[in-house]
mmCIF file of C-alpha atoms in Angstrom:
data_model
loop_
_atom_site.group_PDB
_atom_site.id
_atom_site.type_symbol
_atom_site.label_atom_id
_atom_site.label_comp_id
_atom_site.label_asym_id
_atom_site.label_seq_id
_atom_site.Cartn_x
_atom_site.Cartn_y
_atom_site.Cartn_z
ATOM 1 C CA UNK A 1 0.000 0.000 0.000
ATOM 2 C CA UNK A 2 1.448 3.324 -0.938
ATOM 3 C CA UNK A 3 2.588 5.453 1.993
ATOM 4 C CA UNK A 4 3.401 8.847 3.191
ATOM 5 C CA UNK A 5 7.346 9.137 3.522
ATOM 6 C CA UNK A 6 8.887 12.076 5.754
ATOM 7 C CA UNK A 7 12.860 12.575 6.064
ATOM 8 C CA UNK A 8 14.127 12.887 8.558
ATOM 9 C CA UNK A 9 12.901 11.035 11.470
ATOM 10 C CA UNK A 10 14.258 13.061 13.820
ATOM 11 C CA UNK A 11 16.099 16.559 13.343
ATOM 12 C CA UNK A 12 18.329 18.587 15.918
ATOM 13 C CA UNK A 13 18.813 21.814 15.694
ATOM 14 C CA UNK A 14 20.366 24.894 17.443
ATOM 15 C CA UNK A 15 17.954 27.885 17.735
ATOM 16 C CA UNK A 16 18.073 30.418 14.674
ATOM 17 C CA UNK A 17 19.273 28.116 11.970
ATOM 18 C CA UNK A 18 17.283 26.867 8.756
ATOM 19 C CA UNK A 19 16.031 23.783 8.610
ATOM 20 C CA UNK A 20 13.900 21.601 6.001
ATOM 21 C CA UNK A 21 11.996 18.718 6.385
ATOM 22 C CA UNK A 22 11.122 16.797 3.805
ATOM 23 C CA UNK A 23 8.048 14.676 2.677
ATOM 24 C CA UNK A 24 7.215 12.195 -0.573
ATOM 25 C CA UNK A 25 3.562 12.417 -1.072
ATOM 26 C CA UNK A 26 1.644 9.739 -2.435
ATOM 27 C CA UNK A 27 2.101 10.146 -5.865
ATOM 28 C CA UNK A 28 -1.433 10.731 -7.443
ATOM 29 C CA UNK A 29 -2.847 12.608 -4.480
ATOM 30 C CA UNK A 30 -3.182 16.151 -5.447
ATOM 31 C CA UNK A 31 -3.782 17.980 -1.569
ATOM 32 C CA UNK A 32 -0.868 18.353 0.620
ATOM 33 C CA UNK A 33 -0.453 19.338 4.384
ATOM 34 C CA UNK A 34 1.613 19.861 7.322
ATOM 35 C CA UNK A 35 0.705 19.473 10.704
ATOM 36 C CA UNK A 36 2.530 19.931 14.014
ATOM 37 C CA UNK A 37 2.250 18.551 17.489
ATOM 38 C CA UNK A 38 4.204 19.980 20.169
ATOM 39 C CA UNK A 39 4.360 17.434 23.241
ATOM 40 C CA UNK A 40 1.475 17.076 25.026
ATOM 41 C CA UNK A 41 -0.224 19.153 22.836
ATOM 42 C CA UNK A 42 -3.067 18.780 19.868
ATOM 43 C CA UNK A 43 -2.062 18.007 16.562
ATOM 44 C CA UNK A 44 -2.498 21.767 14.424
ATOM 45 C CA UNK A 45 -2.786 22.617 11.054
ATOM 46 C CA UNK A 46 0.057 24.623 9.693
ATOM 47 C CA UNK A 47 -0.940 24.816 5.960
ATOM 48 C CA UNK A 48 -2.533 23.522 2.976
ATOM 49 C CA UNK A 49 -1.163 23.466 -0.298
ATOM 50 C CA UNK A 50 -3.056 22.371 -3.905
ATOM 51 C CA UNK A 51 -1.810 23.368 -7.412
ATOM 52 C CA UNK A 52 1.160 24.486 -6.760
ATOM 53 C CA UNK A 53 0.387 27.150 -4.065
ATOM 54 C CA UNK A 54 -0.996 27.812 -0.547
ATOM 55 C CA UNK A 55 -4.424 26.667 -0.575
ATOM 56 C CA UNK A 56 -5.031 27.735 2.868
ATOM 57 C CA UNK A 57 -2.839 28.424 6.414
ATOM 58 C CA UNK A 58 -3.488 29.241 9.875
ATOM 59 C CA UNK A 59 -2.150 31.665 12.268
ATOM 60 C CA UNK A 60 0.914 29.584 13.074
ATOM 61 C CA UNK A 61 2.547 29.831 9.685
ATOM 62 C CA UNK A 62 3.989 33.071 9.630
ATOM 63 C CA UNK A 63 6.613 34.646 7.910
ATOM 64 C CA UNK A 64 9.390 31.997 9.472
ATOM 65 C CA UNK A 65 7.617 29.112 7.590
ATOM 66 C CA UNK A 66 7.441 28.245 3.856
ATOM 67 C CA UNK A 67 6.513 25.382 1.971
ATOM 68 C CA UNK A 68 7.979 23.531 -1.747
ATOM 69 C CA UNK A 69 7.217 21.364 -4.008
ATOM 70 C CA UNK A 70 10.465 21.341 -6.153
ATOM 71 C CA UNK A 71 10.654 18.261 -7.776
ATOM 72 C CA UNK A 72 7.051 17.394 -8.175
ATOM 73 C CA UNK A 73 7.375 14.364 -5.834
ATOM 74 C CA UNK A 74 9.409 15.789 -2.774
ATOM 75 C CA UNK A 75 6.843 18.493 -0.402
ATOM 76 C CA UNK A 76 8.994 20.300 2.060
ATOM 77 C CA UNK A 77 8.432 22.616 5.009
ATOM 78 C CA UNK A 78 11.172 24.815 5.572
ATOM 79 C CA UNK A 79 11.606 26.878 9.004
ATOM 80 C CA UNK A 80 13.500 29.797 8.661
ATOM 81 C CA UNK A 81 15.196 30.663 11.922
ATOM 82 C CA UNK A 82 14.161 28.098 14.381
ATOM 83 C CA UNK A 83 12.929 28.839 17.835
ATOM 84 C CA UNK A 84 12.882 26.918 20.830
ATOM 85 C CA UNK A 85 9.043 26.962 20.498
ATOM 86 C CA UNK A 86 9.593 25.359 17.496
ATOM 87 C CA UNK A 87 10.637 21.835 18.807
ATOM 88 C CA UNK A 88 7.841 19.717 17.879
ATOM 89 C CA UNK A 89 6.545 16.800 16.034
ATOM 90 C CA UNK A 90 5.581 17.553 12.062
ATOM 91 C CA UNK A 91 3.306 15.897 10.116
ATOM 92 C CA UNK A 92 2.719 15.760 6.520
ATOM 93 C CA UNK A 93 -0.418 14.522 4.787
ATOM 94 C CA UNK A 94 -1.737 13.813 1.220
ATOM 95 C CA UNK A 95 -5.286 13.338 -0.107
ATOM 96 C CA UNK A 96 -6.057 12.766 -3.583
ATOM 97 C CA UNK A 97 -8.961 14.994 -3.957
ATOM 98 C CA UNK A 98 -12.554 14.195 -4.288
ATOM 99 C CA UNK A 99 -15.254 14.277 -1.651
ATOM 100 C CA UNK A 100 -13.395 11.812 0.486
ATOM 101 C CA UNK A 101 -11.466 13.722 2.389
ATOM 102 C CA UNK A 102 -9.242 11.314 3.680
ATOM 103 C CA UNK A 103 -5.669 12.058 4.771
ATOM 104 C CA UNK A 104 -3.067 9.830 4.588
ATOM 105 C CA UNK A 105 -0.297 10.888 6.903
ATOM 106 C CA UNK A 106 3.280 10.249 6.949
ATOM 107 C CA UNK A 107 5.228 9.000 10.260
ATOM 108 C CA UNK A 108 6.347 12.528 11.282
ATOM 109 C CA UNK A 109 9.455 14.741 11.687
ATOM 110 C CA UNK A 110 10.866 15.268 15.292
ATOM 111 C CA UNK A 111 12.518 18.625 15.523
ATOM 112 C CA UNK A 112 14.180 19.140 18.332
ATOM 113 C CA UNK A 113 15.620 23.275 18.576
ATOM 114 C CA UNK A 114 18.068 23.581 21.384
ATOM 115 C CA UNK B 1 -13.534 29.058 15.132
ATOM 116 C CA UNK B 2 -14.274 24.676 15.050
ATOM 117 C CA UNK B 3 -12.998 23.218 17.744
ATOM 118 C CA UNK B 4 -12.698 19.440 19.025
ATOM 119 C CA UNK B 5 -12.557 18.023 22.661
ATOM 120 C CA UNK B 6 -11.854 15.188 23.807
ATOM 121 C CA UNK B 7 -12.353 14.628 27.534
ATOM 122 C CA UNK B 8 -10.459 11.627 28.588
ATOM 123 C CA UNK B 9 -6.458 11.705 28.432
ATOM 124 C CA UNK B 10 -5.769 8.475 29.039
ATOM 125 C CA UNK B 11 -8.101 5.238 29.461
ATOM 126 C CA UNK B 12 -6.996 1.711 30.319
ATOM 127 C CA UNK B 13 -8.565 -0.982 30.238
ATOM 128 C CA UNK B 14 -8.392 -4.831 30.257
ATOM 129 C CA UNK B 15 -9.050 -7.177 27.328
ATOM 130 C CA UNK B 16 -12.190 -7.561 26.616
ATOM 131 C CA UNK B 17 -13.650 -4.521 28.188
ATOM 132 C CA UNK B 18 -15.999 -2.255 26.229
ATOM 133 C CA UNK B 19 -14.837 1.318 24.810
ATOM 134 C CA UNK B 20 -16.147 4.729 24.231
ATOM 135 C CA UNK B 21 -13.857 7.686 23.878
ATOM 136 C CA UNK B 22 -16.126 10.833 24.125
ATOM 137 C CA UNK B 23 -15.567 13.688 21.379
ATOM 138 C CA UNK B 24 -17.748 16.580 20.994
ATOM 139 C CA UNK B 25 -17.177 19.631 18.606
ATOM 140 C CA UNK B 26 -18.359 22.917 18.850
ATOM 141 C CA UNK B 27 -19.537 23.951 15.562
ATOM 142 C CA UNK B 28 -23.453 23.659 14.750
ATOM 143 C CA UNK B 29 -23.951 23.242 11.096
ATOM 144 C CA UNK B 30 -23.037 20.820 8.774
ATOM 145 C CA UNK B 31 -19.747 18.920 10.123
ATOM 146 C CA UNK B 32 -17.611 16.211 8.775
ATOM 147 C CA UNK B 33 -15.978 14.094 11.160
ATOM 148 C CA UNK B 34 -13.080 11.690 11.755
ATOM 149 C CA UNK B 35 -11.640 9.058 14.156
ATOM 150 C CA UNK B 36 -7.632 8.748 13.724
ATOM 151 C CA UNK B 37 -5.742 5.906 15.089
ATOM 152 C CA UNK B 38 -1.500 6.451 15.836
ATOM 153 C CA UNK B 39 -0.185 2.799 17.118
ATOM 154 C CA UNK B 40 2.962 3.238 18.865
ATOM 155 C CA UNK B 41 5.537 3.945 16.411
ATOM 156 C CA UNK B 42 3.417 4.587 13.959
ATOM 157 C CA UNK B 43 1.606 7.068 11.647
ATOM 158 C CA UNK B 44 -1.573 8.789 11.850
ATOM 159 C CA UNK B 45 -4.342 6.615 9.985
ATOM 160 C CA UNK B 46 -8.219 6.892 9.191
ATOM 161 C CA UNK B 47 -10.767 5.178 11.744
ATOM 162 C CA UNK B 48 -13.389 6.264 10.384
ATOM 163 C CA UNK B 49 -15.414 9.070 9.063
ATOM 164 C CA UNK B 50 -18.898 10.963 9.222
ATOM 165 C CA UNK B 51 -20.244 13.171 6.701
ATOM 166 C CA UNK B 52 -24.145 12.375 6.294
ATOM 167 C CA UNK B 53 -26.230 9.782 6.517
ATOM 168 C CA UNK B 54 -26.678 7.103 9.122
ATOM 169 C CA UNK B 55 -25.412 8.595 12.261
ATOM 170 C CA UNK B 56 -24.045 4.909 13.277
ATOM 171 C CA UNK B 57 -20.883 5.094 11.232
ATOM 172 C CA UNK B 58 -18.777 1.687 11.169
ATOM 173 C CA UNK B 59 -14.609 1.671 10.650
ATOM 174 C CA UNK B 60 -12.013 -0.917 10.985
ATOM 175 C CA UNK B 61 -10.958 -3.081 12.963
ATOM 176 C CA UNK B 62 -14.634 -3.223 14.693
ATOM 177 C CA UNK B 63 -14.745 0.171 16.093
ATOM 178 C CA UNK B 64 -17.804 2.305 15.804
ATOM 179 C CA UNK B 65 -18.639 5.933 16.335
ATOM 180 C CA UNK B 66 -22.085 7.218 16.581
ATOM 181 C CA UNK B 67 -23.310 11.083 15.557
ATOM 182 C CA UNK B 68 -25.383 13.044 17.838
ATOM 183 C CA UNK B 69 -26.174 16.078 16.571
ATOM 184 C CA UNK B 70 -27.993 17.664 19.519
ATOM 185 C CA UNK B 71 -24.815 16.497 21.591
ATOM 186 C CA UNK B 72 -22.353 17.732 19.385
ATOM 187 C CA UNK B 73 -20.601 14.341 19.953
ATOM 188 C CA UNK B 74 -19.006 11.651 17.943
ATOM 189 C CA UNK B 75 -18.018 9.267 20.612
ATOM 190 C CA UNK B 76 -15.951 6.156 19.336
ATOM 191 C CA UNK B 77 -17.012 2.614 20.353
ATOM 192 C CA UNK B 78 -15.724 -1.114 20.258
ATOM 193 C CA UNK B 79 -17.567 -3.815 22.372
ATOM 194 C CA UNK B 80 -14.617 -5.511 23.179
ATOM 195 C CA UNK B 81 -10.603 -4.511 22.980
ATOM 196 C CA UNK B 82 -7.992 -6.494 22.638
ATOM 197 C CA UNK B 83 -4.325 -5.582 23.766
ATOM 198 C CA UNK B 84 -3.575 -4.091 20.046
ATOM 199 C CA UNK B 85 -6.076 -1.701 20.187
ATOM 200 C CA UNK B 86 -3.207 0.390 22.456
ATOM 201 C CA UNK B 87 -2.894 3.271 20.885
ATOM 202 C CA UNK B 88 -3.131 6.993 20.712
ATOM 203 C CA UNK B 89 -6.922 8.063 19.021
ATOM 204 C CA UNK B 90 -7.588 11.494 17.920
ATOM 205 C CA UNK B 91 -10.741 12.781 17.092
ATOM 206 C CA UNK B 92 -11.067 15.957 14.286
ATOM 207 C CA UNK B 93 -13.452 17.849 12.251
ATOM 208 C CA UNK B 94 -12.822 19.138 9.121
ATOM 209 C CA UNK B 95 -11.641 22.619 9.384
ATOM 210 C CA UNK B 96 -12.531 23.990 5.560
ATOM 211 C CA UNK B 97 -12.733 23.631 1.820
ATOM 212 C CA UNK B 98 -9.229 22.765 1.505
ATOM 213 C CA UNK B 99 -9.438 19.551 3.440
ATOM 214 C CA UNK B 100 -7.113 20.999 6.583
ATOM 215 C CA UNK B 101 -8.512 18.823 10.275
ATOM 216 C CA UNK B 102 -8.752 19.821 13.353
ATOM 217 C CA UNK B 103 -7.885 17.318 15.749
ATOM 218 C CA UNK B 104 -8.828 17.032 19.797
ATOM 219 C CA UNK B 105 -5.429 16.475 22.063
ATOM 220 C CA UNK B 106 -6.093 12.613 21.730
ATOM 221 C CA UNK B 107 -6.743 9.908 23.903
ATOM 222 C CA UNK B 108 -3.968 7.150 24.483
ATOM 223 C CA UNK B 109 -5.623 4.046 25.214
ATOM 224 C CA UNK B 110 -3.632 1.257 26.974
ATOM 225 C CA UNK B 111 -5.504 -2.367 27.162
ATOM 226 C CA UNK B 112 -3.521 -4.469 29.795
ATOM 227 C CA UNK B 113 -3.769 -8.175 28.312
#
């Protein structure tokens, strides 16, 4: 069964450096996300992306934040200067479309900003 | 702004004890609704789902989750657990057009065998 792939597992970085994560979508789903979960915390929404662009993104993703889709396989979220509050568990998720609205989401990202 | 709760952090139970994991949402119109499993050291995946219909919606692995609109609740069910039913369940709604959820803070359920 085709999955959601998200590189790296776990990322460590010092506060105020760049850092991307990276995600392989399935590959005829058309909707892409990333969510976050800080510990203890609910998983968010950080943004939604469709055709190419930002489909949609909530208060979290500010100016820090971007998102890619270079290649036309790899989605990645890139964090411009980290902050401790940063440190969190990322999520990425593909649907294909449709009414269905089902996610399918990849294992997650650990970033840990020290 | 949507928003889901879910009441109990952590449940345990034995094997063979009945489930239900309360949810409710705060949004009164038209909702679309989801039950996500995470197993331990693993990804996010689909329960279930509600979007219309017969309130009494069915999912894998025998779990259940029934719509009540005057509650505002989607509370998920299974008549009996077994020990790999341990795992982390997340109730959302879905936030807009775009497809983007919006989860509760989760319930990690640990079934003692």
């Amino acid at each position: 069964e085709p999955e959601v792939t998200q590189t790296p597992s776990h990322q460590v970085t010092q506060m105020g450096q760049e850092v991307i994560l990276r995600c392989v979508p399935i590959s005829n789903h058309l909707y892409f996300y990333w969510y976050r979960q800080i510990l203890g915390q609910k998983v968010e929404f950080l943004v939604s992306f469709y055709n190419n662009e930002i489909s949609e993104k909530s208060e979290i993703f500010d100016d820090q934040f971007s998102v890619e889709r270079p290649d036309g396989s790899n989605f990645t979220l890139k964090i411009r200067s980290t902050k401790l509050e940063d440190s969190a568990m990322y999520f990425c998720a593909s649907m294909n479309g449709g009414l269905s609205y089902e996610q399918y989401f990849g294992p997650g990202t650990r970033l840990t900003v020290t | 702004a949507q928003s889901v709760s879910q009441h109990n952090h952590h449940v345990i139970l034995s094997e063979a004890a009945s489930l239900e994991l309360g949810c409710n949402y705060s949004y009164g119109g038209t909702v679309n609704l989801f039950w996500y499993v995470q197993y331990p050291g693993q990804h996010l995946q689909l329960l279930l789902k509600y979007f219309s219909g017969d309130p009494l919606v069915k999912g894998i692995k025998g779990f259940e989750a029934e719509f009540i609109k005057s509650k505002f609740s989607f509370n998920l069910r299974k008549p009996s657990v077994q020990w790999s039913d341990t795992a982390e369940y997340f109730c959302a709604v879905l936030g807009g057009s775009q497809g983007n959820l919006i989860f509760g803070k989760g319930t990690k359920l640990s079934v003692k065998p």
